[in-house]
Amino acid sequence: MHIALYRKYRPKTFEQVIGQKYVVEALKNQVNSGKIGHAFLFTGTRGTGKTSCAKIFAKAVNCLHPVNGEPCLECDVCKGIENESIYDVTEMDAASNNSVEDIRDVLNEVNYLPVMAKYRVYIIDEVHMLSQAAFNALLKTLEEPPAHVIFILATTEIHKVPATILSRCQRYDFTKLTVENISNALLHIAKEENISLTPGAAKMIASLSDGAMRDANSILDTCISMGNVVDEETVANIVGVPKENDIFDFVNNLIEADMAKSMQSLMGIVQRSIDIKRLCEELITHFSNLLIANLVGSTPQLLNMSDDKFNKLKQQAENCSHSFITFALNCFITALDSINKGQNAKIVMDIAVYTMCSPQQVTQPAIIRPTQIQTIQHVNNAAESKLNSSNDKIIKQPSTEFVNTEKNIEVSESQVEPQEPQQITQKPIQKAEEKPAEFEYWQNVVDIIADIDIPLHSLLKNSKAYLFKGIIYIKASEGFNDYIRNNKEINGIIKNAILQACGYRYKIGGYKNIAHMFMNEQHDSLNDILALRKCGVEVNIKD
């Protein structure tokens, strides 16, 4: 009968445990020193070695000839514990034995001395599944068990374990295994099994296993059923996930807003019988990784991936803005939610791709495409050189803040420009006034924005702008000031549109900063009444 790889290659000594250096050292030191605790709590995600370490520790404390804290595996006790012929070590699954009666059966046995071993060891797996009554029954014995009893509790959900239990145990946290740890272990197993496993396939399995060695062994076991040669294509076909290169190519097409290529990429992935829901989850993971890879100081260890994949991810992250990544995450999270609600997965993904490639169709902050960056620099440099060479320049080069003296908030300008460079010509500068005057070129500015950002144009199409002391104050719909502060790219779009419209760069601010100047204007009541009567309106004046 075939033995599953995760059982066949389960660690039998501490030395064979992968990726839990500090836990292993602590347990070995207890065995060496003879200062062994009475209750332990092992916590961590699935497949990280909790139960394996518990069994190894049970052998080590009972071994007749331990070596540096390791069980010898040769004595009768080690062999008996390994083949489960010694009943002094009991493993209990709390998921199926979670009642108070099950715990009482254990407590009734603890007073009996061990038969062959030095200690009675009780390993309770998934301890968080115990009922509240069962936890209460365990409390007193767990705090002061007989000298010959050791409790080892294991759980994947530490937050469900009562604090009264936690305070009575030595806690050890098992961390997720790294991609390198798992891939190296898989290559070793493949060599032992005479299987040809490519390094790329090993890393792909390691990434899919999400830090769990047991999951990785199970995936490899499934792939072996296809033959003795396991490569990336075999893994992708067996597990039903898109290849790594397919995901990167798909995302590149989305970044470039290439609708045709994006749809072709999606169709190519779907035609290989890849589950669309799984694809959507992979895209969400990929864009969230892009978000983290964009951070200063991000490392492969932070994302638990290989150096090669991280470098490839970081290079792709440099080609898209933070707002684009968050926009993509929102699109695909919404798509996944729709798929989970039973909607047609293919149609939902088509809509998500269309939305990604046509961000102007939705009311979202402006999306900056990487192809615009060179245009931005070109226009900014051209404008700056013109301003510096102008002899009759009146307005000085302003700083790049959004002026808001009312709330003392500054917003830095992002590099955002029209998609195509345009010739910038300086028009006659509007003369400075002692009070705010309507900006002459504002309608031109709004028309330019219409070709760049449709959502922003919809906010500005009925707006007005006033020039006062070298600053353009925008009067738009209520909440516009908050919108421009929360979307930094908008600041740059408006400024560069002004630059194209009149050839000069201005600061911009909110109308609220100058609104009080208009409120101070007083009207002559008599003249107002006469004007109304002249228009045919009957006005009665009472004493």
Short mmCIF file of N, CA and C in Angstrom, two decimals, residues 484-539:
data_model
loop_
_atom_site.label_atom_id
_atom_site.label_comp_id
_atom_site.label_asym_id
_atom_site.label_seq_id
_atom_site.Cartn_x
_atom_site.Cartn_y
_atom_site.Cartn_z
N ILE A 484 -9.93 66.79 -3.78
CA ILE A 484 -8.60 67.07 -4.33
C ILE A 484 -7.51 66.79 -3.30
N ARG A 485 -7.82 66.96 -2.02
CA ARG A 485 -6.83 66.63 -1.00
C ARG A 485 -6.63 65.13 -0.87
N ASN A 486 -7.69 64.34 -1.01
CA ASN A 486 -7.60 62.90 -0.85
C ASN A 486 -7.08 62.19 -2.09
N ASN A 487 -7.01 62.90 -3.22
CA ASN A 487 -6.52 62.31 -4.47
C ASN A 487 -5.41 63.20 -5.02
N LYS A 488 -4.19 62.91 -4.61
CA LYS A 488 -3.07 63.80 -4.88
C LYS A 488 -2.81 63.98 -6.38
N GLU A 489 -3.14 62.95 -7.16
CA GLU A 489 -2.89 63.05 -8.59
C GLU A 489 -3.70 64.17 -9.25
N ILE A 490 -4.87 64.45 -8.69
CA ILE A 490 -5.75 65.47 -9.26
C ILE A 490 -5.08 66.84 -9.24
N ASN A 491 -4.33 67.10 -8.18
CA ASN A 491 -3.62 68.38 -8.06
C ASN A 491 -2.73 68.61 -9.28
N GLY A 492 -1.98 67.58 -9.67
CA GLY A 492 -1.08 67.70 -10.81
C GLY A 492 -1.82 67.86 -12.12
N ILE A 493 -2.94 67.14 -12.27
CA ILE A 493 -3.71 67.23 -13.51
C ILE A 493 -4.19 68.66 -13.74
N ILE A 494 -4.74 69.28 -12.70
CA ILE A 494 -5.27 70.64 -12.84
C ILE A 494 -4.15 71.63 -13.13
N LYS A 495 -3.05 71.52 -12.42
CA LYS A 495 -1.96 72.47 -12.62
C LYS A 495 -1.39 72.38 -14.03
N ASN A 496 -1.22 71.17 -14.52
CA ASN A 496 -0.66 71.02 -15.86
C ASN A 496 -1.65 71.45 -16.94
N ALA A 497 -2.95 71.30 -16.66
CA ALA A 497 -3.95 71.80 -17.60
C ALA A 497 -3.90 73.33 -17.66
N ILE A 498 -3.72 73.96 -16.50
CA ILE A 498 -3.57 75.43 -16.47
C ILE A 498 -2.33 75.85 -17.24
N LEU A 499 -1.25 75.09 -17.06
CA LEU A 499 -0.01 75.38 -17.75
C LEU A 499 -0.20 75.33 -19.27
N GLN A 500 -0.94 74.35 -19.75
CA GLN A 500 -1.20 74.23 -21.19
C GLN A 500 -2.13 75.33 -21.69
N ALA A 501 -3.08 75.73 -20.83
CA ALA A 501 -4.08 76.70 -21.27
C ALA A 501 -3.50 78.11 -21.43
N CYS A 502 -2.59 78.49 -20.52
CA CYS A 502 -2.11 79.88 -20.56
C CYS A 502 -0.60 80.01 -20.62
N GLY A 503 0.13 78.90 -20.41
CA GLY A 503 1.57 78.95 -20.49
C GLY A 503 2.26 79.33 -19.21
N TYR A 504 1.51 79.51 -18.11
CA TYR A 504 2.09 79.87 -16.83
C TYR A 504 1.67 78.84 -15.78
N ARG A 505 2.55 78.63 -14.81
CA ARG A 505 2.25 77.69 -13.72
C ARG A 505 1.80 78.46 -12.48
N TYR A 506 0.62 78.11 -11.99
CA TYR A 506 0.06 78.78 -10.83
C TYR A 506 -0.11 77.79 -9.68
N LYS A 507 -0.15 78.34 -8.48
CA LYS A 507 -0.67 77.58 -7.34
C LYS A 507 -2.18 77.48 -7.49
N ILE A 508 -2.76 76.49 -6.84
CA ILE A 508 -4.23 76.39 -6.85
C ILE A 508 -4.72 76.25 -5.42
N GLY A 509 -5.93 76.72 -5.20
CA GLY A 509 -6.51 76.66 -3.87
C GLY A 509 -8.02 76.53 -3.93
N GLY A 510 -8.64 76.39 -2.77
CA GLY A 510 -10.08 76.24 -2.68
C GLY A 510 -10.79 77.57 -2.54
N TYR A 511 -11.98 77.66 -3.07
CA TYR A 511 -12.75 78.92 -3.08
C TYR A 511 -13.04 79.41 -1.66
N LYS A 512 -13.11 78.48 -0.70
CA LYS A 512 -13.44 78.87 0.67
C LYS A 512 -12.44 79.88 1.22
N ASN A 513 -11.22 79.86 0.68
CA ASN A 513 -10.19 80.77 1.19
C ASN A 513 -10.47 82.23 0.84
N ILE A 514 -11.26 82.48 -0.20
CA ILE A 514 -11.53 83.87 -0.62
C ILE A 514 -13.02 84.20 -0.57
N ALA A 515 -13.84 83.26 -0.11
CA ALA A 515 -15.29 83.47 -0.11
C ALA A 515 -15.69 84.70 0.71
N HIS A 516 -14.93 84.96 1.78
CA HIS A 516 -15.29 86.09 2.65
C HIS A 516 -15.16 87.43 1.93
N MET A 517 -14.32 87.51 0.90
CA MET A 517 -14.14 88.77 0.16
C MET A 517 -15.39 89.13 -0.63
N PHE A 518 -16.13 88.12 -1.08
CA PHE A 518 -17.36 88.38 -1.82
C PHE A 518 -18.51 88.69 -0.87
N MET A 519 -18.46 88.13 0.33
CA MET A 519 -19.54 88.37 1.29
C MET A 519 -19.50 89.78 1.84
N ASN A 520 -18.33 90.43 1.77
CA ASN A 520 -18.21 91.77 2.33
C ASN A 520 -18.84 92.84 1.46
N GLU A 521 -19.17 92.51 0.21
CA GLU A 521 -19.78 93.50 -0.68
C GLU A 521 -21.18 93.86 -0.21
N GLN A 522 -21.46 95.16 -0.02
CA GLN A 522 -22.76 95.62 0.45
C GLN A 522 -23.60 96.13 -0.71
N HIS A 523 -24.85 95.88 -0.66
CA HIS A 523 -25.75 96.33 -1.71
C HIS A 523 -26.60 97.50 -1.21
N ASP A 524 -26.93 98.45 -2.11
CA ASP A 524 -27.79 99.59 -1.80
C ASP A 524 -29.23 99.12 -1.89
N SER A 525 -29.93 99.13 -0.74
CA SER A 525 -31.29 98.59 -0.70
C SER A 525 -32.24 99.36 -1.61
N LEU A 526 -32.14 100.75 -1.64
CA LEU A 526 -33.03 101.56 -2.46
C LEU A 526 -32.82 101.26 -3.94
N ASN A 527 -31.56 101.16 -4.35
CA ASN A 527 -31.29 100.86 -5.75
C ASN A 527 -31.82 99.48 -6.13
N ASP A 528 -31.74 98.53 -5.20
CA ASP A 528 -32.25 97.18 -5.46
C ASP A 528 -33.76 97.22 -5.67
N ILE A 529 -34.47 98.06 -4.83
CA ILE A 529 -35.93 98.16 -4.94
C ILE A 529 -36.32 98.80 -6.27
N LEU A 530 -35.63 99.90 -6.64
CA LEU A 530 -35.93 100.57 -7.89
C LEU A 530 -35.69 99.65 -9.08
N ALA A 531 -34.64 98.84 -8.98
CA ALA A 531 -34.33 97.92 -10.08
C ALA A 531 -35.43 96.87 -10.22
N LEU A 532 -35.96 96.42 -9.09
CA LEU A 532 -37.03 95.42 -9.12
C LEU A 532 -38.30 96.02 -9.73
N ARG A 533 -38.64 97.27 -9.36
CA ARG A 533 -39.84 97.92 -9.89
C ARG A 533 -39.71 98.16 -11.38
N LYS A 534 -38.47 98.47 -11.80
CA LYS A 534 -38.25 98.70 -13.23
C LYS A 534 -38.51 97.42 -14.03
N CYS A 535 -38.27 96.30 -13.38
CA CYS A 535 -38.50 95.00 -14.05
C CYS A 535 -39.96 94.56 -13.96
N GLY A 536 -40.82 95.38 -13.33
CA GLY A 536 -42.23 95.03 -13.24
C GLY A 536 -42.62 94.33 -11.97
N VAL A 537 -41.71 94.25 -11.02
CA VAL A 537 -42.02 93.59 -9.76
C VAL A 537 -42.57 94.62 -8.79
N GLU A 538 -43.76 94.34 -8.22
CA GLU A 538 -44.39 95.28 -7.29
C GLU A 538 -43.78 95.07 -5.91
N VAL A 539 -43.20 96.14 -5.37
CA VAL A 539 -42.55 96.05 -4.06
C VAL A 539 -43.22 97.05 -3.14
#
